[in-house]
């Protein structure tokens, strides 16, 4: 079906077209000087001491999990309400994912949910900064440090998000961001890892570059693979980075416009802000018991929507014996609907979306 208003569109124009010409002219396409320049931008944005790229966010999480050197039987606690790649990255790195529920109002995992699931094999926690806001990290960090657990922050949807002025992704041992085409800025595909831990940084450096600290040698002191990106991607990333302030302002304005326009309509509920966190909307998420009917009304008006994530503990290949019900994750999956916030949604289109929803509920 062709939609008048799509769920995703890119903030790509002449700036990105111009940006890819210098590496093409220089005939330097692999990871190089533009990637280093992009690293510096991300380091400044996040305040992280070490920045690395990966081919995508899922492989970034995989690389982060590998850098923790899991032992057979090690478990990592992951919220069930997340994207599939959070769990599969940990699984393929050697962890056993153990799923926990999330808060019904913020949609985010909290320290008490992690604490209740910690067992003798627990080695790490993976808080997920869902829908562009940061988990309440201080209690999670305190819990992890008190129990000797590592933290991988899945910040795929949270680039530029802060909690009390500190960047999401920089509270734990490793943070991972995504540069996929529906994220705040994009390189088409791409991932970012950040860490302040020198030992972890060295392991990431070796693993992502075929087990060697630098290219140009055929002596490989460690096992590794190729997790590099290209300077073409970095060129696009730098062009996108220049648009970041405008993108952030645009998404915030749309978030407020949706919130104001849909307040008090039907049984709609919104994601509650976590104290101290900024929100950079990945989508505009809403909850309603009429999810399917509302989605049909919007589709009939040519407006594309998207449901929430299907719970990890119910995924066919991730189900575990004696898995308890995780009712919040299950309800979010049933009742959640995402509205578009991308740069090409005009004010008139957003008002059209709001109006369609209000008419559906008779408001």
mmCIF file of C-alpha atoms in Angstrom:
data_model
loop_
_atom_site.group_PDB
_atom_site.id
_atom_site.type_symbol
_atom_site.label_atom_id
_atom_site.label_comp_id
_atom_site.label_asym_id
_atom_site.label_seq_id
_atom_site.Cartn_x
_atom_site.Cartn_y
_atom_site.Cartn_z
ATOM 1 C CA UNK A 1 0.000 0.000 0.000
ATOM 2 C CA UNK A 2 1.156 3.529 -0.759
ATOM 3 C CA UNK A 3 0.857 5.934 2.174
ATOM 4 C CA UNK A 4 0.380 9.691 2.154
ATOM 5 C CA UNK A 5 2.287 9.897 5.424
ATOM 6 C CA UNK A 6 4.964 7.278 5.965
ATOM 7 C CA UNK A 7 6.313 5.998 9.257
ATOM 8 C CA UNK A 8 9.936 6.660 8.268
ATOM 9 C CA UNK A 9 11.655 9.119 5.914
ATOM 10 C CA UNK A 10 15.189 10.456 5.767
ATOM 11 C CA UNK A 11 16.619 13.924 6.368
ATOM 12 C CA UNK A 12 18.849 13.520 3.311
ATOM 13 C CA UNK A 13 19.485 16.245 0.745
ATOM 14 C CA UNK A 14 22.259 17.996 -1.160
ATOM 15 C CA UNK A 15 24.509 18.022 1.918
ATOM 16 C CA UNK A 16 24.856 14.230 1.916
ATOM 17 C CA UNK A 17 25.276 14.131 -1.864
ATOM 18 C CA UNK A 18 28.109 16.637 -1.633
ATOM 19 C CA UNK A 19 29.668 14.846 1.347
ATOM 20 C CA UNK A 20 30.267 11.561 -0.466
ATOM 21 C CA UNK A 21 32.168 13.132 -3.365
ATOM 22 C CA UNK A 22 35.499 13.836 -1.561
ATOM 23 C CA UNK A 23 36.119 10.192 -0.561
ATOM 24 C CA UNK A 24 35.127 9.090 -4.046
ATOM 25 C CA UNK A 25 37.495 11.635 -5.592
ATOM 26 C CA UNK A 26 40.257 10.609 -3.171
ATOM 27 C CA UNK A 27 39.581 6.927 -3.936
ATOM 28 C CA UNK A 28 39.592 6.228 -0.177
ATOM 29 C CA UNK A 29 36.396 4.381 0.649
ATOM 30 C CA UNK A 30 37.290 2.154 3.594
ATOM 31 C CA UNK A 31 37.355 3.383 7.198
ATOM 32 C CA UNK A 32 39.809 6.275 7.322
ATOM 33 C CA UNK A 33 40.120 10.023 7.955
ATOM 34 C CA UNK A 34 36.407 10.793 7.705
ATOM 35 C CA UNK A 35 35.603 8.013 10.165
ATOM 36 C CA UNK A 36 38.125 9.514 12.579
ATOM 37 C CA UNK A 37 36.509 12.941 12.171
ATOM 38 C CA UNK A 38 33.092 11.406 12.832
ATOM 39 C CA UNK A 39 34.496 9.640 15.911
ATOM 40 C CA UNK A 40 35.604 12.990 17.290
ATOM 41 C CA UNK A 41 32.112 14.433 16.808
ATOM 42 C CA UNK A 42 30.548 11.502 18.669
ATOM 43 C CA UNK A 43 33.143 11.739 21.445
ATOM 44 C CA UNK A 44 32.316 15.416 21.922
ATOM 45 C CA UNK A 45 28.571 14.729 21.868
ATOM 46 C CA UNK A 46 28.661 11.869 24.376
ATOM 47 C CA UNK A 47 31.687 12.802 26.465
ATOM 48 C CA UNK A 48 33.022 9.253 26.049
ATOM 49 C CA UNK A 49 36.783 8.628 26.093
ATOM 50 C CA UNK A 50 36.673 5.861 23.465
ATOM 51 C CA UNK A 51 34.434 5.701 20.380
ATOM 52 C CA UNK A 52 34.247 2.865 17.859
ATOM 53 C CA UNK A 53 32.042 2.134 14.870
ATOM 54 C CA UNK A 54 30.320 -1.093 13.864
ATOM 55 C CA UNK A 55 28.466 -2.040 10.670
ATOM 56 C CA UNK A 56 25.112 -1.675 12.462
ATOM 57 C CA UNK A 57 23.631 -1.394 15.925
ATOM 58 C CA UNK A 58 23.008 -5.128 16.322
ATOM 59 C CA UNK A 59 26.626 -5.932 15.492
ATOM 60 C CA UNK A 60 27.620 -3.124 17.856
ATOM 61 C CA UNK A 61 25.794 -4.935 20.669
ATOM 62 C CA UNK A 62 27.394 -8.213 19.564
ATOM 63 C CA UNK A 63 30.838 -6.593 19.660
ATOM 64 C CA UNK A 64 30.094 -5.090 23.081
ATOM 65 C CA UNK A 65 29.026 -8.483 24.421
ATOM 66 C CA UNK A 66 32.137 -10.150 22.964
ATOM 67 C CA UNK A 67 34.282 -7.524 24.694
ATOM 68 C CA UNK A 68 32.915 -8.699 28.059
ATOM 69 C CA UNK A 69 34.368 -12.164 27.324
ATOM 70 C CA UNK A 70 31.381 -14.226 28.499
ATOM 71 C CA UNK A 71 32.053 -17.676 29.905
ATOM 72 C CA UNK A 72 29.828 -20.708 29.204
ATOM 73 C CA UNK A 73 26.618 -20.363 31.196
ATOM 74 C CA UNK A 74 26.940 -16.625 31.846
ATOM 75 C CA UNK A 75 23.569 -14.866 31.854
ATOM 76 C CA UNK A 76 22.672 -11.332 30.840
ATOM 77 C CA UNK A 77 19.415 -9.715 31.981
ATOM 78 C CA UNK A 78 17.540 -7.952 29.177
ATOM 79 C CA UNK A 79 14.103 -6.304 29.147
ATOM 80 C CA UNK A 80 11.614 -8.345 27.170
ATOM 81 C CA UNK A 81 10.270 -5.134 25.656
ATOM 82 C CA UNK A 82 13.011 -4.369 23.152
ATOM 83 C CA UNK A 83 14.066 -5.041 19.575
ATOM 84 C CA UNK A 84 15.112 -8.589 18.678
ATOM 85 C CA UNK A 85 18.740 -7.586 18.078
ATOM 86 C CA UNK A 86 19.280 -6.814 21.772
ATOM 87 C CA UNK A 87 18.751 -10.470 22.626
ATOM 88 C CA UNK A 88 20.284 -12.154 19.588
ATOM 89 C CA UNK A 89 23.479 -10.101 19.829
ATOM 90 C CA UNK A 90 23.979 -11.281 23.405
ATOM 91 C CA UNK A 91 23.082 -14.862 22.478
ATOM 92 C CA UNK A 92 25.544 -15.141 19.614
ATOM 93 C CA UNK A 93 28.300 -13.618 21.760
ATOM 94 C CA UNK A 94 27.895 -16.462 24.250
ATOM 95 C CA UNK A 95 25.504 -15.079 26.855
ATOM 96 C CA UNK A 96 22.238 -16.689 27.866
ATOM 97 C CA UNK A 97 19.583 -13.945 27.715
ATOM 98 C CA UNK A 98 17.233 -13.845 30.697
ATOM 99 C CA UNK A 99 14.241 -11.583 30.198
ATOM 100 C CA UNK A 100 12.677 -9.189 32.676
ATOM 101 C CA UNK A 101 9.617 -6.960 32.575
ATOM 102 C CA UNK A 102 9.483 -3.169 32.301
ATOM 103 C CA UNK A 103 7.690 -0.284 33.974
ATOM 104 C CA UNK A 104 4.110 0.132 32.672
ATOM 105 C CA UNK A 105 4.346 3.930 32.504
ATOM 106 C CA UNK A 106 7.883 4.625 31.254
ATOM 107 C CA UNK A 107 8.135 1.392 29.181
ATOM 108 C CA UNK A 108 11.723 1.143 30.495
ATOM 109 C CA UNK A 109 13.415 -1.450 32.655
ATOM 110 C CA UNK A 110 14.195 -0.352 36.215
ATOM 111 C CA UNK A 111 16.640 -1.542 38.855
ATOM 112 C CA UNK A 112 14.034 -3.482 40.840
ATOM 113 C CA UNK A 113 13.106 -5.592 37.799
ATOM 114 C CA UNK A 114 16.755 -6.436 37.264
ATOM 115 C CA UNK A 115 17.345 -7.153 40.947
ATOM 116 C CA UNK A 116 14.472 -9.628 41.175
ATOM 117 C CA UNK A 117 15.951 -11.675 38.320
ATOM 118 C CA UNK A 118 19.599 -11.799 39.414
ATOM 119 C CA UNK A 119 20.817 -15.341 39.932
ATOM 120 C CA UNK A 120 24.127 -17.114 40.517
ATOM 121 C CA UNK A 121 24.939 -17.122 36.771
ATOM 122 C CA UNK A 122 24.100 -13.458 36.137
ATOM 123 C CA UNK A 123 27.095 -11.658 34.673
ATOM 124 C CA UNK A 124 25.690 -8.527 33.026
ATOM 125 C CA UNK A 125 22.701 -6.205 32.661
ATOM 126 C CA UNK A 126 21.429 -4.632 29.452
ATOM 127 C CA UNK A 127 19.190 -1.608 30.113
ATOM 128 C CA UNK A 128 17.470 -0.466 26.913
ATOM 129 C CA UNK A 129 16.801 3.249 26.432
ATOM 130 C CA UNK A 130 13.497 2.692 24.700
ATOM 131 C CA UNK A 131 11.818 5.184 22.362
ATOM 132 C CA UNK A 132 14.411 7.878 22.884
ATOM 133 C CA UNK A 133 14.565 8.356 26.638
ATOM 134 C CA UNK A 134 17.130 7.204 29.175
ATOM 135 C CA UNK A 135 16.445 4.584 31.832
ATOM 136 C CA UNK A 136 16.806 5.679 35.444
ATOM 137 C CA UNK A 137 20.456 4.680 35.485
ATOM 138 C CA UNK A 138 21.712 5.598 38.962
ATOM 139 C CA UNK A 139 19.925 2.706 40.750
ATOM 140 C CA UNK A 140 20.891 0.317 37.936
ATOM 141 C CA UNK A 141 24.552 1.319 38.186
ATOM 142 C CA UNK A 142 24.466 1.010 41.989
ATOM 143 C CA UNK A 143 22.926 -2.459 41.683
ATOM 144 C CA UNK A 144 25.473 -3.598 39.108
ATOM 145 C CA UNK A 145 28.462 -2.296 41.031
ATOM 146 C CA UNK A 146 27.201 -3.825 44.256
ATOM 147 C CA UNK A 147 26.792 -7.235 42.620
ATOM 148 C CA UNK A 148 29.895 -7.131 40.426
ATOM 149 C CA UNK A 149 27.913 -7.063 37.178
ATOM 150 C CA UNK A 150 28.797 -5.419 33.875
ATOM 151 C CA UNK A 151 26.420 -3.068 32.035
ATOM 152 C CA UNK A 152 25.879 -2.835 28.291
ATOM 153 C CA UNK A 153 23.531 0.053 27.523
ATOM 154 C CA UNK A 154 21.403 -0.512 24.443
ATOM 155 C CA UNK A 155 21.118 3.127 23.425
ATOM 156 C CA UNK A 156 20.235 2.337 19.806
ATOM 157 C CA UNK A 157 17.290 4.745 19.909
ATOM 158 C CA UNK A 158 18.881 7.313 22.216
ATOM 159 C CA UNK A 159 21.673 9.241 20.504
ATOM 160 C CA UNK A 160 21.701 12.787 21.986
ATOM 161 C CA UNK A 161 19.516 11.734 24.925
ATOM 162 C CA UNK A 162 20.792 12.774 28.353
ATOM 163 C CA UNK A 163 19.949 11.980 31.957
ATOM 164 C CA UNK A 164 20.766 14.804 34.361
ATOM 165 C CA UNK A 165 23.083 16.205 31.709
ATOM 166 C CA UNK A 166 25.018 12.966 31.109
ATOM 167 C CA UNK A 167 24.748 11.158 27.781
ATOM 168 C CA UNK A 168 22.784 7.948 27.535
ATOM 169 C CA UNK A 169 25.208 5.143 26.805
ATOM 170 C CA UNK A 170 27.919 6.462 29.140
ATOM 171 C CA UNK A 171 26.653 5.235 32.520
ATOM 172 C CA UNK A 172 27.643 1.593 32.175
ATOM 173 C CA UNK A 173 30.689 -0.216 30.851
ATOM 174 C CA UNK A 174 29.749 0.036 27.164
ATOM 175 C CA UNK A 175 27.024 1.942 25.325
ATOM 176 C CA UNK A 176 25.790 1.168 21.825
ATOM 177 C CA UNK A 177 23.952 3.513 19.453
ATOM 178 C CA UNK A 178 22.386 2.825 16.058
ATOM 179 C CA UNK A 179 22.732 4.812 12.848
ATOM 180 C CA UNK A 180 20.030 2.876 10.986
ATOM 181 C CA UNK A 181 17.859 4.825 8.585
ATOM 182 C CA UNK A 182 15.027 5.419 11.080
ATOM 183 C CA UNK A 183 17.263 6.773 13.849
ATOM 184 C CA UNK A 184 17.898 10.412 14.828
ATOM 185 C CA UNK A 185 20.820 10.629 12.402
ATOM 186 C CA UNK A 186 21.722 7.927 9.921
ATOM 187 C CA UNK A 187 24.485 6.474 7.801
ATOM 188 C CA UNK A 188 22.039 4.004 6.241
ATOM 189 C CA UNK A 189 23.424 1.213 8.382
ATOM 190 C CA UNK A 190 25.849 1.770 11.229
ATOM 191 C CA UNK A 191 26.516 1.421 14.930
ATOM 192 C CA UNK A 192 28.535 3.284 17.553
ATOM 193 C CA UNK A 193 30.171 1.888 20.688
ATOM 194 C CA UNK A 194 31.353 4.131 23.525
ATOM 195 C CA UNK A 195 33.285 3.265 26.670
ATOM 196 C CA UNK A 196 35.479 4.916 29.275
ATOM 197 C CA UNK A 197 37.150 1.631 30.227
ATOM 198 C CA UNK A 198 40.626 1.333 28.704
ATOM 199 C CA UNK A 199 40.770 -2.463 28.935
ATOM 200 C CA UNK A 200 37.377 -2.880 27.285
ATOM 201 C CA UNK A 201 38.370 -0.350 24.622
ATOM 202 C CA UNK A 202 41.486 -2.362 23.798
ATOM 203 C CA UNK A 203 39.460 -5.563 23.445
ATOM 204 C CA UNK A 204 36.975 -3.802 21.159
ATOM 205 C CA UNK A 205 39.834 -2.358 19.110
ATOM 206 C CA UNK A 206 41.323 -5.814 18.556
ATOM 207 C CA UNK A 207 38.086 -7.706 17.943
ATOM 208 C CA UNK A 208 36.756 -5.231 15.366
ATOM 209 C CA UNK A 209 40.004 -5.121 13.364
ATOM 210 C CA UNK A 210 40.767 -8.800 12.723
ATOM 211 C CA UNK A 211 42.537 -9.249 16.060
ATOM 212 C CA UNK A 212 45.238 -6.654 15.454
ATOM 213 C CA UNK A 213 45.658 -3.158 16.894
ATOM 214 C CA UNK A 214 46.434 -1.579 13.517
ATOM 215 C CA UNK A 215 46.104 -2.533 9.889
ATOM 216 C CA UNK A 216 49.195 -3.222 7.821
ATOM 217 C CA UNK A 217 50.503 -6.197 9.795
ATOM 218 C CA UNK A 218 49.805 -9.877 9.327
ATOM 219 C CA UNK A 219 50.625 -10.707 12.923
ATOM 220 C CA UNK A 220 47.322 -10.979 14.799
ATOM 221 C CA UNK A 221 47.859 -11.100 18.581
ATOM 222 C CA UNK A 222 44.166 -11.724 19.249
ATOM 223 C CA UNK A 223 41.153 -13.349 17.653
ATOM 224 C CA UNK A 224 38.967 -10.891 15.804
ATOM 225 C CA UNK A 225 36.670 -10.109 12.912
ATOM 226 C CA UNK A 226 35.909 -7.127 10.687
ATOM 227 C CA UNK A 227 33.482 -4.665 12.270
ATOM 228 C CA UNK A 228 34.715 -1.598 10.383
ATOM 229 C CA UNK A 229 32.580 0.870 8.433
ATOM 230 C CA UNK A 230 33.442 2.906 5.330
ATOM 231 C CA UNK A 231 34.413 6.530 4.876
ATOM 232 C CA UNK A 232 31.367 6.869 2.631
ATOM 233 C CA UNK A 233 29.193 6.121 5.659
ATOM 234 C CA UNK A 234 31.262 8.470 7.807
ATOM 235 C CA UNK A 235 30.879 11.231 5.217
ATOM 236 C CA UNK A 236 27.106 10.864 5.382
ATOM 237 C CA UNK A 237 27.307 10.754 9.180
ATOM 238 C CA UNK A 238 29.236 14.022 9.302
ATOM 239 C CA UNK A 239 26.669 15.689 7.047
ATOM 240 C CA UNK A 240 23.876 14.340 9.235
ATOM 241 C CA UNK A 241 25.663 15.485 12.380
ATOM 242 C CA UNK A 242 25.587 19.047 11.080
ATOM 243 C CA UNK A 243 21.793 18.804 10.964
ATOM 244 C CA UNK A 244 21.477 17.345 14.452
ATOM 245 C CA UNK A 245 20.392 20.527 16.295
ATOM 246 C CA UNK A 246 17.631 21.145 13.755
ATOM 247 C CA UNK A 247 16.523 17.500 13.847
ATOM 248 C CA UNK A 248 16.354 17.520 17.650
ATOM 249 C CA UNK A 249 14.337 20.739 17.715
ATOM 250 C CA UNK A 250 11.965 19.405 15.053
ATOM 251 C CA UNK A 251 11.339 16.130 16.890
ATOM 252 C CA UNK A 252 10.753 17.879 20.192
ATOM 253 C CA UNK A 253 8.271 20.263 18.589
ATOM 254 C CA UNK A 254 6.393 17.315 17.089
ATOM 255 C CA UNK A 255 6.421 15.431 20.386
ATOM 256 C CA UNK A 256 4.811 18.409 22.124
ATOM 257 C CA UNK A 257 2.299 18.885 19.302
ATOM 258 C CA UNK A 258 1.200 15.246 19.523
ATOM 259 C CA UNK A 259 1.037 15.381 23.325
ATOM 260 C CA UNK A 260 -1.075 18.525 23.331
ATOM 261 C CA UNK A 261 -3.329 17.441 20.468
ATOM 262 C CA UNK A 262 -4.067 13.986 21.872
ATOM 263 C CA UNK A 263 -4.285 14.788 25.593
ATOM 264 C CA UNK A 264 -7.461 13.374 27.110
ATOM 265 C CA UNK A 265 -8.569 11.636 23.907
ATOM 266 C CA UNK A 266 -10.263 8.263 24.392
ATOM 267 C CA UNK A 267 -8.211 5.811 26.413
ATOM 268 C CA UNK A 268 -4.893 6.995 24.961
ATOM 269 C CA UNK A 269 -1.881 6.807 27.245
ATOM 270 C CA UNK A 270 1.597 8.167 26.589
ATOM 271 C CA UNK A 271 5.087 7.182 27.687
ATOM 272 C CA UNK A 272 5.830 8.876 31.009
ATOM 273 C CA UNK A 273 9.010 10.910 31.221
ATOM 274 C CA UNK A 274 11.720 9.524 33.486
ATOM 275 C CA UNK A 275 12.859 12.177 35.933
ATOM 276 C CA UNK A 276 15.957 13.954 34.617
ATOM 277 C CA UNK A 277 15.824 12.425 31.136
ATOM 278 C CA UNK A 278 15.463 14.298 27.909
ATOM 279 C CA UNK A 279 13.368 12.657 25.190
ATOM 280 C CA UNK A 280 14.436 12.503 21.550
ATOM 281 C CA UNK A 281 11.454 10.725 19.987
ATOM 282 C CA UNK A 282 12.366 7.654 17.951
ATOM 283 C CA UNK A 283 8.651 7.490 17.210
ATOM 284 C CA UNK A 284 5.706 8.948 19.120
ATOM 285 C CA UNK A 285 4.408 5.928 21.075
ATOM 286 C CA UNK A 286 0.813 5.678 22.277
ATOM 287 C CA UNK A 287 -1.189 2.977 24.040
ATOM 288 C CA UNK A 288 -4.839 2.117 23.486
ATOM 289 C CA UNK A 289 -7.024 -0.942 23.952
ATOM 290 C CA UNK A 290 -8.338 -0.110 20.460
ATOM 291 C CA UNK A 291 -4.919 -0.491 18.837
ATOM 292 C CA UNK A 292 -6.017 -2.537 15.800
ATOM 293 C CA UNK A 293 -9.124 -0.459 15.121
ATOM 294 C CA UNK A 294 -7.173 2.791 15.431
ATOM 295 C CA UNK A 295 -4.420 1.496 13.151
ATOM 296 C CA UNK A 296 -7.073 0.598 10.587
ATOM 297 C CA UNK A 297 -8.605 4.082 10.802
ATOM 298 C CA UNK A 298 -5.207 5.684 10.247
ATOM 299 C CA UNK A 299 -4.360 3.332 7.385
ATOM 300 C CA UNK A 300 -7.678 4.125 5.719
ATOM 301 C CA UNK A 301 -6.601 7.779 5.845
ATOM 302 C CA UNK A 302 -3.265 6.927 4.192
ATOM 303 C CA UNK A 303 -1.231 7.188 7.404
ATOM 304 C CA UNK A 304 1.319 4.475 8.125
ATOM 305 C CA UNK A 305 1.670 3.304 11.718
ATOM 306 C CA UNK A 306 3.747 0.643 13.405
ATOM 307 C CA UNK A 307 3.050 -1.550 16.410
ATOM 308 C CA UNK A 308 5.293 -2.006 19.430
ATOM 309 C CA UNK A 309 7.900 -4.748 19.745
ATOM 310 C CA UNK A 310 6.769 -8.339 20.259
ATOM 311 C CA UNK A 311 8.082 -9.521 23.653
ATOM 312 C CA UNK A 312 11.409 -11.323 23.590
ATOM 313 C CA UNK A 313 10.286 -14.010 26.043
ATOM 314 C CA UNK A 314 7.557 -15.041 23.561
ATOM 315 C CA UNK A 315 9.774 -15.107 20.470
ATOM 316 C CA UNK A 316 9.819 -18.613 18.928
ATOM 317 C CA UNK A 317 13.605 -19.005 19.105
ATOM 318 C CA UNK A 318 14.046 -17.292 22.476
ATOM 319 C CA UNK A 319 11.324 -18.966 24.552
ATOM 320 C CA UNK A 320 12.641 -20.680 27.645
ATOM 321 C CA UNK A 321 11.187 -23.411 29.822
ATOM 322 C CA UNK A 322 9.397 -22.203 32.935
ATOM 323 C CA UNK A 323 9.479 -18.621 31.656
ATOM 324 C CA UNK A 324 7.147 -16.570 33.867
ATOM 325 C CA UNK A 325 4.631 -14.229 32.314
ATOM 326 C CA UNK A 326 5.875 -10.676 31.836
ATOM 327 C CA UNK A 327 2.512 -8.908 31.714
ATOM 328 C CA UNK A 328 3.665 -5.350 31.045
ATOM 329 C CA UNK A 329 5.758 -6.306 28.021
ATOM 330 C CA UNK A 330 2.870 -8.407 26.738
ATOM 331 C CA UNK A 331 0.342 -5.595 27.170
ATOM 332 C CA UNK A 332 2.618 -3.031 25.538
ATOM 333 C CA UNK A 333 2.917 -5.329 22.538
ATOM 334 C CA UNK A 334 -0.872 -5.671 22.304
ATOM 335 C CA UNK A 335 -1.774 -2.024 22.821
ATOM 336 C CA UNK A 336 1.153 -0.008 21.469
ATOM 337 C CA UNK A 337 1.120 2.058 18.299
ATOM 338 C CA UNK A 338 3.825 4.348 16.923
ATOM 339 C CA UNK A 339 3.152 7.617 15.112
ATOM 340 C CA UNK A 340 5.698 9.201 12.740
ATOM 341 C CA UNK A 341 7.976 12.054 13.827
ATOM 342 C CA UNK A 342 10.412 12.204 10.917
ATOM 343 C CA UNK A 343 11.546 15.506 9.445
ATOM 344 C CA UNK A 344 9.237 15.343 6.421
ATOM 345 C CA UNK A 345 6.029 15.170 8.483
ATOM 346 C CA UNK A 346 4.649 18.684 8.048
ATOM 347 C CA UNK A 347 2.606 20.526 10.656
ATOM 348 C CA UNK A 348 -0.425 20.063 8.436
ATOM 349 C CA UNK A 349 0.164 16.318 8.203
ATOM 350 C CA UNK A 350 0.682 16.025 11.935
ATOM 351 C CA UNK A 351 -2.573 17.882 12.514
ATOM 352 C CA UNK A 352 -4.180 15.454 10.047
ATOM 353 C CA UNK A 353 -2.897 12.493 12.081
ATOM 354 C CA UNK A 354 -4.166 14.038 15.314
ATOM 355 C CA UNK A 355 -7.512 14.842 13.710
ATOM 356 C CA UNK A 356 -7.923 11.298 12.402
ATOM 357 C CA UNK A 357 -7.260 9.895 15.866
ATOM 358 C CA UNK A 358 -9.637 12.331 17.531
ATOM 359 C CA UNK A 359 -12.389 11.444 15.039
ATOM 360 C CA UNK A 360 -11.804 7.745 15.660
ATOM 361 C CA UNK A 361 -12.515 8.286 19.358
ATOM 362 C CA UNK A 362 -15.322 10.771 18.721
ATOM 363 C CA UNK A 363 -13.372 13.545 20.414
#
